[in-house]
GROMACS .gro file of C-alpha atoms in nm:
model
  266
    1MET     CA    1   0.001  -0.001   0.001
    2ARG     CA    2   0.275   0.246   0.095
    3ASN     CA    3   0.461   0.173  -0.234
    4LYS     CA    4   0.135   0.240  -0.423
    5GLU     CA    5   0.091   0.569  -0.244
    6GLN     CA    6   0.446   0.673  -0.327
    7ALA     CA    7   0.398   0.572  -0.691
    8LEU     CA    8   0.076   0.774  -0.719
    9ALA     CA    9   0.243   1.079  -0.555
   10THR     CA   10   0.536   1.051  -0.798
   11LYS     CA   11   0.289   1.023  -1.087
   12TYR     CA   12   0.122   1.348  -0.982
   13LEU     CA   13   0.449   1.539  -0.919
   14GLN     CA   14   0.580   1.788  -1.165
   15LYS     CA   15   0.856   1.627  -1.374
   16ASP     CA   16   1.051   1.948  -1.320
   17ALA     CA   17   0.946   2.092  -0.981
   18GLY     CA   18   0.868   2.458  -1.041
   19SER     CA   19   0.792   2.438  -1.407
   20ASP     CA   20   0.431   2.534  -1.341
   21GLY     CA   21   0.462   2.843  -1.120
   22ARG     CA   22   0.436   2.744  -0.754
   23ASN     CA   23   0.259   2.406  -0.802
   24LEU     CA   24   0.442   2.093  -0.702
   25HIS     CA   25   0.155   1.878  -0.829
   26ASN     CA   26   0.104   1.857  -1.205
   27ALA     CA   27  -0.204   1.975  -1.386
   28GLN     CA   28  -0.345   1.620  -1.409
   29ALA     CA   29  -0.335   1.577  -1.031
   30LEU     CA   30  -0.491   1.912  -0.957
   31ALA     CA   31  -0.770   1.853  -1.213
   32GLN     CA   32  -0.848   1.507  -1.065
   33LEU     CA   33  -0.848   1.625  -0.707
   34GLN     CA   34  -1.079   1.921  -0.789
   35LYS     CA   35  -1.319   1.676  -0.949
   36LYS     CA   36  -1.306   1.448  -0.646
   37ILE     CA   37  -1.392   1.722  -0.401
   38GLY     CA   38  -1.637   1.896  -0.632
   39ILE     CA   39  -1.471   2.239  -0.614
   40ALA     CA   40  -1.298   2.430  -0.892
   41PHE     CA   41  -1.012   2.640  -0.747
   42ARG     CA   42  -0.941   2.979  -0.882
   43ASN     CA   43  -0.582   2.942  -0.759
   44PRO     CA   44  -0.481   2.573  -0.789
   45ALA     CA   45  -0.150   2.648  -0.617
   46LEU     CA   46  -0.344   2.659  -0.285
   47LEU     CA   47  -0.465   2.302  -0.349
   48SER     CA   48  -0.109   2.184  -0.420
   49GLU     CA   49   0.015   2.358  -0.101
   50ALA     CA   50  -0.252   2.189   0.106
   51LEU     CA   51  -0.130   1.843   0.000
   52THR     CA   52   0.242   1.912   0.041
   53HIS     CA   53   0.388   1.789   0.368
   54ARG     CA   54   0.678   1.982   0.525
   55SER     CA   55   0.901   1.674   0.490
   56PHE     CA   56   0.867   1.664   0.111
   57LEU     CA   57   1.036   1.996   0.058
   58ASN     CA   58   1.362   1.842   0.180
   59GLU     CA   59   1.350   1.630  -0.139
   60VAL     CA   60   1.311   1.935  -0.363
   61PRO     CA   61   1.646   2.078  -0.493
   62LYS     CA   62   1.764   2.365  -0.264
   63GLU     CA   63   1.774   2.618  -0.540
   64LYS     CA   64   1.396   2.557  -0.603
   65ARG     CA   65   1.277   2.496  -0.255
   66GLU     CA   66   1.200   2.855  -0.165
   67ARG     CA   67   0.938   2.878  -0.444
   68PHE     CA   68   0.712   2.629  -0.258
   69ALA     CA   69   0.519   2.620   0.071
   70HIS     CA   70   0.421   2.326   0.286
   71ASN     CA   71   0.072   2.291   0.431
   72GLU     CA   72   0.119   2.390   0.796
   73ARG     CA   73  -0.006   2.751   0.760
   74LEU     CA   74  -0.319   2.631   0.575
   75GLU     CA   75  -0.365   2.362   0.838
   76PHE     CA   76  -0.352   2.634   1.107
   77LEU     CA   77  -0.619   2.835   0.923
   78GLY     CA   78  -0.836   2.538   0.836
   79ASP     CA   79  -0.845   2.419   1.193
   80ALA     CA   80  -1.005   2.754   1.291
   81VAL     CA   81  -1.249   2.747   0.990
   82LEU     CA   82  -1.342   2.392   1.081
   83GLU     CA   83  -1.413   2.469   1.441
   84LEU     CA   84  -1.631   2.770   1.353
   85ALA     CA   85  -1.822   2.586   1.080
   86VAL     CA   86  -1.894   2.284   1.295
   87THR     CA   87  -1.985   2.486   1.599
   88ASP     CA   88  -2.228   2.700   1.395
   89LYS     CA   89  -2.383   2.392   1.232
   90LEU     CA   90  -2.437   2.212   1.560
   91TYR     CA   91  -2.575   2.526   1.731
   92ARG     CA   92  -2.840   2.559   1.459
   93MET     CA   93  -2.918   2.190   1.425
   94PHE     CA   94  -2.974   2.121   1.797
   95PRO     CA   95  -3.134   2.428   1.964
   96GLY     CA   96  -3.231   2.240   2.279
   97VAL     CA   97  -2.903   2.060   2.345
   98PRO     CA   98  -2.678   2.202   2.623
   99GLU     CA   99  -2.329   2.335   2.557
  100GLY     CA  100  -2.151   2.039   2.706
  101LYS     CA  101  -2.313   1.785   2.481
  102LEU     CA  102  -2.265   2.008   2.177
  103THR     CA  103  -1.893   2.014   2.264
  104ASP     CA  104  -1.894   1.634   2.271
  105TYR     CA  105  -2.068   1.621   1.934
  106ARG     CA  106  -1.815   1.859   1.787
  107SER     CA  107  -1.515   1.663   1.929
  108ALA     CA  108  -1.651   1.343   1.773
  109LEU     CA  109  -1.681   1.511   1.438
  110VAL     CA  110  -1.339   1.676   1.424
  111ASN     CA  111  -1.112   1.440   1.619
  112MET     CA  112  -0.807   1.293   1.444
  113THR     CA  113  -0.970   0.961   1.358
  114SER     CA  114  -1.279   1.123   1.207
  115LEU     CA  115  -1.087   1.379   0.993
  116ALA     CA  116  -0.834   1.116   0.880
  117GLU     CA  117  -1.116   0.880   0.775
  118THR     CA  118  -1.279   1.166   0.586
  119ALA     CA  119  -0.951   1.252   0.415
  120ASP     CA  120  -0.903   0.891   0.320
  121LYS     CA  121  -1.249   0.861   0.167
  122LEU     CA  122  -1.177   1.171  -0.043
  123GLY     CA  123  -0.862   0.995  -0.171
  124LEU     CA  124  -0.621   1.260  -0.031
  125ASN     CA  125  -0.374   0.980   0.037
  126ASP     CA  126  -0.315   0.944  -0.341
  127PHE     CA  127  -0.221   1.309  -0.375
  128LEU     CA  128  -0.016   1.374  -0.060
  129LEU     CA  129   0.352   1.462  -0.120
  130LEU     CA  130   0.560   1.317   0.157
  131SER     CA  131   0.923   1.232   0.216
  132GLN     CA  132   1.018   0.864   0.187
  133GLY     CA  133   1.063   0.858   0.568
  134GLU     CA  134   0.706   0.970   0.629
  135VAL     CA  135   0.569   0.725   0.369
  136LYS     CA  136   0.722   0.440   0.572
  137GLY     CA  137   0.618   0.586   0.910
  138PRO     CA  138   0.380   0.425   1.159
  139ASP     CA  139   0.008   0.420   1.099
  140ARG     CA  140  -0.055   0.666   1.390
  141ALA     CA  141   0.173   0.923   1.232
  142ARG     CA  142  -0.001   0.872   0.892
  143GLU     CA  143  -0.337   0.924   1.055
  144ARG     CA  144  -0.209   1.257   1.193
  145ILE     CA  145  -0.075   1.361   0.851
  146LEU     CA  146  -0.413   1.287   0.692
  147GLU     CA  147  -0.590   1.489   0.958
  148ASN     CA  148  -0.354   1.782   0.901
  149ALA     CA  149  -0.401   1.754   0.524
  150PHE     CA  150  -0.780   1.767   0.559
  151GLU     CA  151  -0.758   2.079   0.772
  152ALA     CA  152  -0.519   2.241   0.523
  153LEU     CA  153  -0.768   2.156   0.241
  154VAL     CA  154  -1.042   2.333   0.437
  155GLY     CA  155  -0.813   2.632   0.482
  156ALA     CA  156  -0.734   2.637   0.110
  157ILE     CA  157  -1.104   2.624   0.015
  158TYR     CA  158  -1.178   2.904   0.257
  159ILE     CA  159  -0.909   3.129   0.108
  160ASP     CA  160  -0.997   3.043  -0.253
  161ARG     CA  161  -1.378   3.031  -0.243
  162GLY     CA  162  -1.483   3.170   0.095
  163PHE     CA  163  -1.653   3.048   0.415
  164GLY     CA  164  -1.986   2.962   0.237
  165VAL     CA  165  -1.826   2.716  -0.006
  166ALA     CA  166  -1.607   2.577   0.275
  167THR     CA  167  -1.929   2.509   0.476
  168LEU     CA  168  -2.102   2.344   0.178
  169PHE     CA  169  -1.799   2.118   0.133
  170LEU     CA  170  -1.813   2.016   0.500
  171ASP     CA  171  -2.189   1.955   0.465
  172ASP     CA  172  -2.108   1.695   0.196
  173VAL     CA  173  -1.814   1.519   0.351
  174LEU     CA  174  -1.825   1.570   0.731
  175PHE     CA  175  -2.162   1.673   0.869
  176VAL     CA  176  -2.323   1.361   0.714
  177LYS     CA  177  -2.165   1.169   1.001
  178ILE     CA  178  -2.352   1.341   1.281
  179ASP     CA  179  -2.664   1.119   1.276
  180THR     CA  180  -2.450   0.808   1.302
  181ILE     CA  181  -2.234   0.960   1.579
  182ILE     CA  182  -2.540   1.041   1.788
  183ALA     CA  183  -2.728   0.716   1.721
  184GLY     CA  184  -2.422   0.510   1.810
  185ARG     CA  185  -2.333   0.734   2.107
  186GLN     CA  186  -1.992   0.781   1.951
  187TYR     CA  187  -1.969   1.126   2.107
  188LEU     CA  188  -1.917   0.980   2.453
  189ASN     CA  189  -1.610   1.142   2.622
  190PRO     CA  190  -1.366   0.863   2.695
  191LYS     CA  191  -1.213   1.034   2.994
  192SER     CA  192  -1.548   1.086   3.175
  193HIS     CA  193  -1.664   0.736   3.079
  194PHE     CA  194  -1.339   0.583   3.207
  195GLN     CA  195  -1.349   0.782   3.536
  196GLU     CA  196  -1.709   0.668   3.613
  197ILE     CA  197  -1.626   0.300   3.558
  198VAL     CA  198  -1.301   0.315   3.754
  199GLN     CA  199  -1.456   0.489   4.052
  200GLU     CA  200  -1.744   0.242   4.054
  201ARG     CA  201  -1.537  -0.077   4.010
  202GLU     CA  202  -1.196   0.006   4.156
  203LYS     CA  203  -1.299   0.269   4.411
  204VAL     CA  204  -1.011   0.494   4.298
  205THR     CA  205  -0.982   0.804   4.076
  206PRO     CA  206  -0.745   0.768   3.780
  207HIS     CA  207  -0.483   1.046   3.735
  208TYR     CA  208  -0.293   1.165   3.433
  209GLU     CA  209   0.068   1.255   3.392
  210THR     CA  210   0.267   1.403   3.097
  211LEU     CA  211   0.528   1.150   2.987
  212LYS     CA  212   0.671   1.324   2.688
  213GLU     CA  213   0.648   1.635   2.471
  214THR     CA  214   0.788   1.636   2.115
  215GLY     CA  215   0.775   1.854   1.805
  216THR     CA  216   0.780   2.224   1.733
  217ASP     CA  217   0.564   2.488   1.899
  218HIS     CA  218   0.319   2.466   1.612
  219GLU     CA  219   0.332   2.086   1.577
  220LYS     CA  220   0.379   1.983   1.942
  221VAL     CA  221   0.270   1.631   2.033
  222PHE     CA  222   0.202   1.528   2.394
  223ARG     CA  223   0.217   1.177   2.538
  224ILE     CA  224   0.009   1.134   2.851
  225GLY     CA  225  -0.010   0.837   3.083
  226VAL     CA  226  -0.322   0.741   3.289
  227PHE     CA  227  -0.249   0.577   3.622
  228PHE     CA  228  -0.422   0.377   3.894
  229GLY     CA  229  -0.204   0.493   4.186
  230GLU     CA  230   0.150   0.411   4.071
  231ARG     CA  231   0.040   0.168   3.792
  232LEU     CA  232   0.058   0.296   3.433
  233VAL     CA  233  -0.259   0.170   3.267
  234ALA     CA  234  -0.232   0.321   2.919
  235GLU     CA  235  -0.064   0.596   2.716
  236GLY     CA  236  -0.216   0.837   2.469
  237ASP     CA  237  -0.093   1.094   2.216
  238GLY     CA  238  -0.245   1.427   2.102
  239LYS     CA  239  -0.181   1.776   1.983
  240SER     CA  240  -0.291   1.903   2.327
  241LYS     CA  241  -0.278   1.757   2.668
  242GLN     CA  242  -0.654   1.729   2.673
  243GLU     CA  243  -0.656   1.536   2.347
  244ALA     CA  244  -0.381   1.303   2.473
  245GLU     CA  245  -0.571   1.239   2.798
  246GLN     CA  246  -0.883   1.140   2.600
  247ASP     CA  247  -0.669   0.908   2.385
  248ALA     CA  248  -0.516   0.746   2.691
  249ALA     CA  249  -0.858   0.702   2.852
  250ARG     CA  250  -0.996   0.545   2.532
  251LYS     CA  251  -0.706   0.296   2.521
  252ALA     CA  252  -0.745   0.224   2.894
  253LEU     CA  253  -1.118   0.149   2.848
  254GLU     CA  254  -1.036  -0.108   2.585
  255LYS     CA  255  -0.738  -0.261   2.763
  256GLU     CA  256  -0.891  -0.286   3.114
  257TYR     CA  257  -1.261  -0.339   3.043
  258GLY     CA  258  -1.287  -0.439   2.676
  259ILE     CA  259  -1.491  -0.128   2.594
  260VAL     CA  260  -1.424   0.008   2.247
  261LEU     CA  261  -1.543   0.361   2.170
  262LYS     CA  262  -1.513   0.382   1.789
  263ASN     CA  263  -1.442   0.727   1.655
  264SER     CA  264  -1.456   0.850   2.017
  265SER     CA  265  -1.413   1.217   2.088
  266LEU     CA  266  -1.046   1.262   2.133
   0.00000   0.00000   0.00000
């Protein structure tokens, strides 16, 4: 699978990087991707940028590297657009639902697993430009890369076509999940769920400790451990301590009690 992805990425790469302005992807790739997502970009370079991982620029000749941008700035913007669009949608869809539950609904929609799955269904994997090292990386890292690429795509759509088109795009690819999430109670907060079970069965309160911090200020990743007293029960990763705690609680639920929260709100 990884070899196939690399072959596709190579197929969609400019034969001479930089021969088409600021696009690293060739015209065929950009046309196919716009067809897949149902949006015609006024500035296709934004689409190319959204699907270019920082690591890939290390494989572009130094004399040409400064012409191109990786997707981290678009990811930063897209994350904010996504949060506003989802919050607005849920606020209007569920007028009688309290803030806490709306927050859980939103978390279930925009967590790493949900966004990575959405990106995968759109076929973004086939168009991502990554270094060889990232292509061979662990599945968890790939899931994070897909999540970031989806956020960058949302940011690119927002800049190119505006908030209205970005929202329509999210209606088609993301908001369609909400009924399934609610019906399957996939919005349950793993940390709260775990604490209730532990207090009831073990008569203790689990606590969380930061085990490791890695990455840059913009791309920081936290590893959190959840403990029963001195015993480490499970570890979780996330872009924030809160997200890592939720991931640790989700893993602890499965490990200790066999409870699997699919697409749980991380």
